[in-house]
PDB file of C-alpha atoms in Angstrom:
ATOM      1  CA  UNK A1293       0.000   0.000   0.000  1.00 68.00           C
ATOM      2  CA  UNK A1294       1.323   3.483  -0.916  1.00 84.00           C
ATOM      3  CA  UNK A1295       2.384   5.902   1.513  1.00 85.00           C
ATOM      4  CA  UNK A1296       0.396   8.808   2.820  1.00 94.00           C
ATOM      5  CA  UNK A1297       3.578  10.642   4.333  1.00 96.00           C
ATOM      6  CA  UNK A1298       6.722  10.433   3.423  1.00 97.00           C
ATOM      7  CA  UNK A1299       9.222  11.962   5.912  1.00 97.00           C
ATOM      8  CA  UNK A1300      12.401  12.920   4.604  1.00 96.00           C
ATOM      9  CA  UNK A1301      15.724  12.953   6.195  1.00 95.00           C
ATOM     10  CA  UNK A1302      19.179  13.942   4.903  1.00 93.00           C
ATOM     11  CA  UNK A1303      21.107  11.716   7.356  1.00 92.00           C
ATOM     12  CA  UNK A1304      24.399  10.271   8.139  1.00 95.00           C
ATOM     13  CA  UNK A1305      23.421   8.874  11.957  1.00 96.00           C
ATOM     14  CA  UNK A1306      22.787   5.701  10.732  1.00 96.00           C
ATOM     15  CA  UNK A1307      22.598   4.677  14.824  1.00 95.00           C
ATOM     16  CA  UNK A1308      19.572   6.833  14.960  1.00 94.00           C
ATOM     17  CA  UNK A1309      17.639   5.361  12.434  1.00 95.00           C
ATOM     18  CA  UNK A1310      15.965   2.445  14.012  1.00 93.00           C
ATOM     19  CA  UNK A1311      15.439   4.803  16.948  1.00 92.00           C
ATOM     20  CA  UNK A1312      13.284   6.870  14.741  1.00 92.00           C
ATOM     21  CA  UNK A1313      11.311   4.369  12.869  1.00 94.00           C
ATOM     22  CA  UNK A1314      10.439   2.904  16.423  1.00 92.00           C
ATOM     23  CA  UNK A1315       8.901   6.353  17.725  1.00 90.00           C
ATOM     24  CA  UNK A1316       6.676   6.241  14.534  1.00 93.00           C
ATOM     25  CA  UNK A1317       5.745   2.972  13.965  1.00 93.00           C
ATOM     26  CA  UNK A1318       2.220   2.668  15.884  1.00 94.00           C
ATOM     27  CA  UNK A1319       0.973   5.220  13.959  1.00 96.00           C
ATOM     28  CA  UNK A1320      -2.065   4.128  11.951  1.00 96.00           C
ATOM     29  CA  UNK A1321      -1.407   6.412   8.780  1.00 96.00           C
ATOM     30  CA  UNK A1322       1.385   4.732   6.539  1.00 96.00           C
ATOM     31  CA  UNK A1323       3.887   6.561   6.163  1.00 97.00           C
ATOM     32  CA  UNK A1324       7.849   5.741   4.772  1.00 97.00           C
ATOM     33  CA  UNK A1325      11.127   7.620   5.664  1.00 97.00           C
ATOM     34  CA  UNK A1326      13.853   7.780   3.299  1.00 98.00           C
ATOM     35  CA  UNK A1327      17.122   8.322   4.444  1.00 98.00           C
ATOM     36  CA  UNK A1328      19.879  10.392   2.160  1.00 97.00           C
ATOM     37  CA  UNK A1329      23.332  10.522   2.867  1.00 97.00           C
ATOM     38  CA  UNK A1330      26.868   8.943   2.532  1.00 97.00           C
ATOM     39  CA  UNK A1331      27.304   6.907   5.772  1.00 96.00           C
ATOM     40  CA  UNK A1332      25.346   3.365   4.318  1.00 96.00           C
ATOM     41  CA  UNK A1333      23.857   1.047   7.092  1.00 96.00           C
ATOM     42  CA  UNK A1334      24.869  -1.860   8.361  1.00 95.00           C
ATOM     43  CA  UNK A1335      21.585  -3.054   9.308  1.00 94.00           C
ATOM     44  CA  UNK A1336      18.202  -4.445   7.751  1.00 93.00           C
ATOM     45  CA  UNK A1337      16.184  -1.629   7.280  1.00 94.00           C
ATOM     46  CA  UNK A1338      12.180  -2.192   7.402  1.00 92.00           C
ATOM     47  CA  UNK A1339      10.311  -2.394   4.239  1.00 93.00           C
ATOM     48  CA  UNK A1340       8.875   0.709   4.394  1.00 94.00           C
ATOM     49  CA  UNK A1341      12.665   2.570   4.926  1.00 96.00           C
ATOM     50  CA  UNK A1342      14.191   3.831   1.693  1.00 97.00           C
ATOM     51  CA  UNK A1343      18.051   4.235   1.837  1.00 98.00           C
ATOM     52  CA  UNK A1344      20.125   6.613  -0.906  1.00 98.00           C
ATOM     53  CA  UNK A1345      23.481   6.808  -1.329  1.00 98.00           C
ATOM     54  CA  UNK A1346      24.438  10.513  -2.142  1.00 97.00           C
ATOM     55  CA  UNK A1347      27.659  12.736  -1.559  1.00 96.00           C
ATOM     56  CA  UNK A1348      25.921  16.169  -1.897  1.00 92.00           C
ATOM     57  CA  UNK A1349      24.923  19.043   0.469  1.00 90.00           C
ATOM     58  CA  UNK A1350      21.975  18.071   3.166  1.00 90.00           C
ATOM     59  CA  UNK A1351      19.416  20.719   1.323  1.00 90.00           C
ATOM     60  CA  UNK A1352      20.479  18.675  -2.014  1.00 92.00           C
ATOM     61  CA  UNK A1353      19.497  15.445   0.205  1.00 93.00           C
ATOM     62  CA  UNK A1354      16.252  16.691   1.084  1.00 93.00           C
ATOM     63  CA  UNK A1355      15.662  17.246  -2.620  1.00 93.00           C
ATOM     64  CA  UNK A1356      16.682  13.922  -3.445  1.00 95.00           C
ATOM     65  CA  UNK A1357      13.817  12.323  -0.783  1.00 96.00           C
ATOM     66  CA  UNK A1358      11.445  14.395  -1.984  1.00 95.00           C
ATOM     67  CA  UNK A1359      12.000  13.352  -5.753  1.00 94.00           C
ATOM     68  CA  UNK A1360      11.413   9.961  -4.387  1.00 97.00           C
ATOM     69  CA  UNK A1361       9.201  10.123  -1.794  1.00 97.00           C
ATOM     70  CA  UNK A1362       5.398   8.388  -2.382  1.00 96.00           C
ATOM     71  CA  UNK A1363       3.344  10.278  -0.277  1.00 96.00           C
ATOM     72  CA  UNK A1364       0.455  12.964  -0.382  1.00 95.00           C
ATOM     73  CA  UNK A1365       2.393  14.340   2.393  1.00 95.00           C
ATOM     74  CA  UNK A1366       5.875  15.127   3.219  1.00 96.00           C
ATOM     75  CA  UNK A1367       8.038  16.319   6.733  1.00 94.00           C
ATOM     76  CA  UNK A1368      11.238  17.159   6.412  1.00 93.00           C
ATOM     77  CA  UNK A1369      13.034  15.227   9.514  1.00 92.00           C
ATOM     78  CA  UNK A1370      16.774  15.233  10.768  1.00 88.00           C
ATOM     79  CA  UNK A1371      18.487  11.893  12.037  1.00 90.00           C
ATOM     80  CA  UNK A1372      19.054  13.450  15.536  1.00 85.00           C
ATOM     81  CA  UNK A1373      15.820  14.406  16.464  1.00 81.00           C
ATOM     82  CA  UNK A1374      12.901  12.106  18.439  1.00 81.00           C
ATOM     83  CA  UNK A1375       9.478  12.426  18.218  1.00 81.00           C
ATOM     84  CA  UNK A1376       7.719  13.128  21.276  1.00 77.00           C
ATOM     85  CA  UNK A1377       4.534  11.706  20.722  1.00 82.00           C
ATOM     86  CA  UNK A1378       3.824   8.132  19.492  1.00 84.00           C
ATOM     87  CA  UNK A1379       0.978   9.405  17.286  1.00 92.00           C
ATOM     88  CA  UNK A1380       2.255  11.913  15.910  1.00 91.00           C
ATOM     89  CA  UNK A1381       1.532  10.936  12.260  1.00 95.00           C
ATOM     90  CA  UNK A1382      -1.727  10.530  12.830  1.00 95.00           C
ATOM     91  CA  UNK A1383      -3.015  13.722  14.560  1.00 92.00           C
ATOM     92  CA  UNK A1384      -0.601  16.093  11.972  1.00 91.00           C
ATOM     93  CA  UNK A1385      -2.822  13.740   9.226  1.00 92.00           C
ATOM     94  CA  UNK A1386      -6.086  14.438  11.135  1.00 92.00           C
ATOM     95  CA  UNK A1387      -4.947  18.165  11.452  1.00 88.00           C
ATOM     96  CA  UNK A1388      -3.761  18.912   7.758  1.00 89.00           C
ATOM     97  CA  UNK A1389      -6.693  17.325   6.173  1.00 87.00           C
ATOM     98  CA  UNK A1390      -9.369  18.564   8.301  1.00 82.00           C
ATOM     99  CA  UNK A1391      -8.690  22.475   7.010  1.00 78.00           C
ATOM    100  CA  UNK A1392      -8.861  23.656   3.922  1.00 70.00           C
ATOM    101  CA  UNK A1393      -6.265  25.877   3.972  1.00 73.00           C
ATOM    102  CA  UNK A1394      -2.509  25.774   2.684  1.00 77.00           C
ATOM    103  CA  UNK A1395      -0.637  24.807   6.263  1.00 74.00           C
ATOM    104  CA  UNK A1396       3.067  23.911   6.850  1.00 76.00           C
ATOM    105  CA  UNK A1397       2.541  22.154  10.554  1.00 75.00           C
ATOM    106  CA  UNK A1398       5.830  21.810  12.808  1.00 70.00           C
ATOM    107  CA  UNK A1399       5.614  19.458  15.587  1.00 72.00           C
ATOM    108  CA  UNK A1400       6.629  19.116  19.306  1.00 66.00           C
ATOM    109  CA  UNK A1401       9.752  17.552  19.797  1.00 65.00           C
ATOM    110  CA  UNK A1402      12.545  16.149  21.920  1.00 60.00           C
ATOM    111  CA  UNK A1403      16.129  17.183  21.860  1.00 64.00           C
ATOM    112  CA  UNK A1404      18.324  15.132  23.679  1.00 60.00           C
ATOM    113  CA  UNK A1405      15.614  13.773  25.823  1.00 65.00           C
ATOM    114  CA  UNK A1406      13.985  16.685  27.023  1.00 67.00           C
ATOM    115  CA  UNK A1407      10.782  18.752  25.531  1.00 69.00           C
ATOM    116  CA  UNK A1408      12.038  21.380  22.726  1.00 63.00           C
ATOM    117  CA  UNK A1409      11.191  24.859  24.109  1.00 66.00           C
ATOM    118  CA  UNK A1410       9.457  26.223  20.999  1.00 65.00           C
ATOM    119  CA  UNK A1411      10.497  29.826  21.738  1.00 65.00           C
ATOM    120  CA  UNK A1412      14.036  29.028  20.940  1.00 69.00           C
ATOM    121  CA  UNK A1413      12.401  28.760  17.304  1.00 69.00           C
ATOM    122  CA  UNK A1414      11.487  32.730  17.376  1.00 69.00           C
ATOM    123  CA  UNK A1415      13.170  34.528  14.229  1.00 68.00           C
ATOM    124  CA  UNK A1416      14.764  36.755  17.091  1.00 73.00           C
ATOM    125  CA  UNK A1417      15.929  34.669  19.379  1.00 73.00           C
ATOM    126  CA  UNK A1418      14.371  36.193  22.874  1.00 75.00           C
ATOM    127  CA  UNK A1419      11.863  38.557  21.306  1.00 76.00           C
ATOM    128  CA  UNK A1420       8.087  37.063  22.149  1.00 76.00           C
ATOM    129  CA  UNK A1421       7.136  39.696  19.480  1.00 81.00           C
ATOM    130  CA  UNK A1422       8.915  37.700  16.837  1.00 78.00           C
ATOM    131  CA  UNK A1423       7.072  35.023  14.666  1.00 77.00           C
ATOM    132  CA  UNK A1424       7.830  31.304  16.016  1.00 70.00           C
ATOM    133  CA  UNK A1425       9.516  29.386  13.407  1.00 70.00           C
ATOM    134  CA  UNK A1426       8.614  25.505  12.206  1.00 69.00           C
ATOM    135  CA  UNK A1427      11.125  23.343  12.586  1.00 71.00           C
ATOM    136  CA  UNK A1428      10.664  19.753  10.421  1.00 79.00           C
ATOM    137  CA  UNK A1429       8.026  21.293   8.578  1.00 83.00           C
ATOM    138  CA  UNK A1430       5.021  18.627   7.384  1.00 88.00           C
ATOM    139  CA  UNK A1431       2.834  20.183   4.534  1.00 90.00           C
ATOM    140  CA  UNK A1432       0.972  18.434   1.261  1.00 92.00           C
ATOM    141  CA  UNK A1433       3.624  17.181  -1.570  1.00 94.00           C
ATOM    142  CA  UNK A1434       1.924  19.511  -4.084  1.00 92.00           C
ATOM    143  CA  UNK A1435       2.799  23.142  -2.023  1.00 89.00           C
ATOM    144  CA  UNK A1436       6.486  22.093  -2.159  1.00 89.00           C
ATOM    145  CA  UNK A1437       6.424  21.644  -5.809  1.00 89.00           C
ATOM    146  CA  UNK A1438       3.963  24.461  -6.409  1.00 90.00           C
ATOM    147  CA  UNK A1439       7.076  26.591  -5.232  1.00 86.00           C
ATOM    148  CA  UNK A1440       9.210  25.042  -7.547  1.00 86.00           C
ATOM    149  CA  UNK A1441      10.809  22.292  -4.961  1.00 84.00           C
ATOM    150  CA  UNK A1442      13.189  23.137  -2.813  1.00 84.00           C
ATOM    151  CA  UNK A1443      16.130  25.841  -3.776  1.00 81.00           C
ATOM    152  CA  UNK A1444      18.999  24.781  -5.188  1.00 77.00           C
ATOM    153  CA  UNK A1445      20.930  27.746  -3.717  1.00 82.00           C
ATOM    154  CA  UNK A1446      20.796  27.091  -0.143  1.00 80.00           C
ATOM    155  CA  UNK A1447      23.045  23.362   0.737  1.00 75.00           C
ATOM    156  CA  UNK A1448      22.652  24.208   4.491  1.00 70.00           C
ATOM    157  CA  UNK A1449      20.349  22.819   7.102  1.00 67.00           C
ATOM    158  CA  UNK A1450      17.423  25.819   7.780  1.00 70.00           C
ATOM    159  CA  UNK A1451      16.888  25.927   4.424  1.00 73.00           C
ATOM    160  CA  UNK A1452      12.923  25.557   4.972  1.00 71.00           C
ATOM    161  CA  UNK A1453      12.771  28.798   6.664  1.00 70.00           C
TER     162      UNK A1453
END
């Protein structure tokens, strides 16, 4: 069965992989993550984890797992990052198909085992005035193309804000 979300990592943590699939996995919406990078695994990955061997930039990555990616819908994920909630695929499906507006959703997160304080995502850093950034941005497939993909200038992490 196809995909409904396709997250999409430009990763070399290969350590972290399993540890990522394993937050996700009791999600009811499929989904697939596809992994781009130039550390390979040495593991079995699941059937529904892509792996792509690439030497380029980590924006040029992301580009790559999008190009290849299945889904409806796509989130842009990094290889060091855990998702907080177990269901997480499922209420960010329930929540982007339930409006009929263009959204880019960002989830809550954990960095290095402790809850992400979102105002560290402000545009300037400290001011509460200052729009809140997303960080691993999950949208519909069609609004990344209908900007033309993703730009071929930036090669840096960030590059979705």
């Amino acid at each position: 069965m196809q995909p409904l979300i396709s997250l999409l990592c430009s990763g070399i943590r290969t350590s972290n992989w399993i540890k990522i699939y394993k937050t996700l996995e009791k999600n009811k919406t499929k989904f697939e993550i596809i992994f781009v990078g130039s550390k390979k695994p040495t593991f079995k990955l699941n059937k529904n984890i892509k792996y792509i061997f690439s030497t380029v930039k980590p924006t040029q990555c992301w580009e790559i797992a999008l190009r290849n990616s299945q889904g409806k819908f796509v989130m842009f994920i990094a290889d060091d990052i855990f998702f907080e909630n177990e269901h997480l695929l499922d209420k960010l499906y329930f929540q982007i198909t339930n409006n009929d507006k263009k959204l880019i959703l960002s989830p809550s997160l954990l960095l290095n085992g402790k809850k992400h304080n979102i105002n560290e995502n402000r545009h300037l850093f400290g001011n509460y005035f200052s729009p809140i950034l997303p960080f691993l941005i999950f949208t519909k497939k069609a609004y990344i193309k209908e900007v033309g993909g993703i730009d071929s200038r930036f090669i840096a992490v960030r590059w979705d804000i």
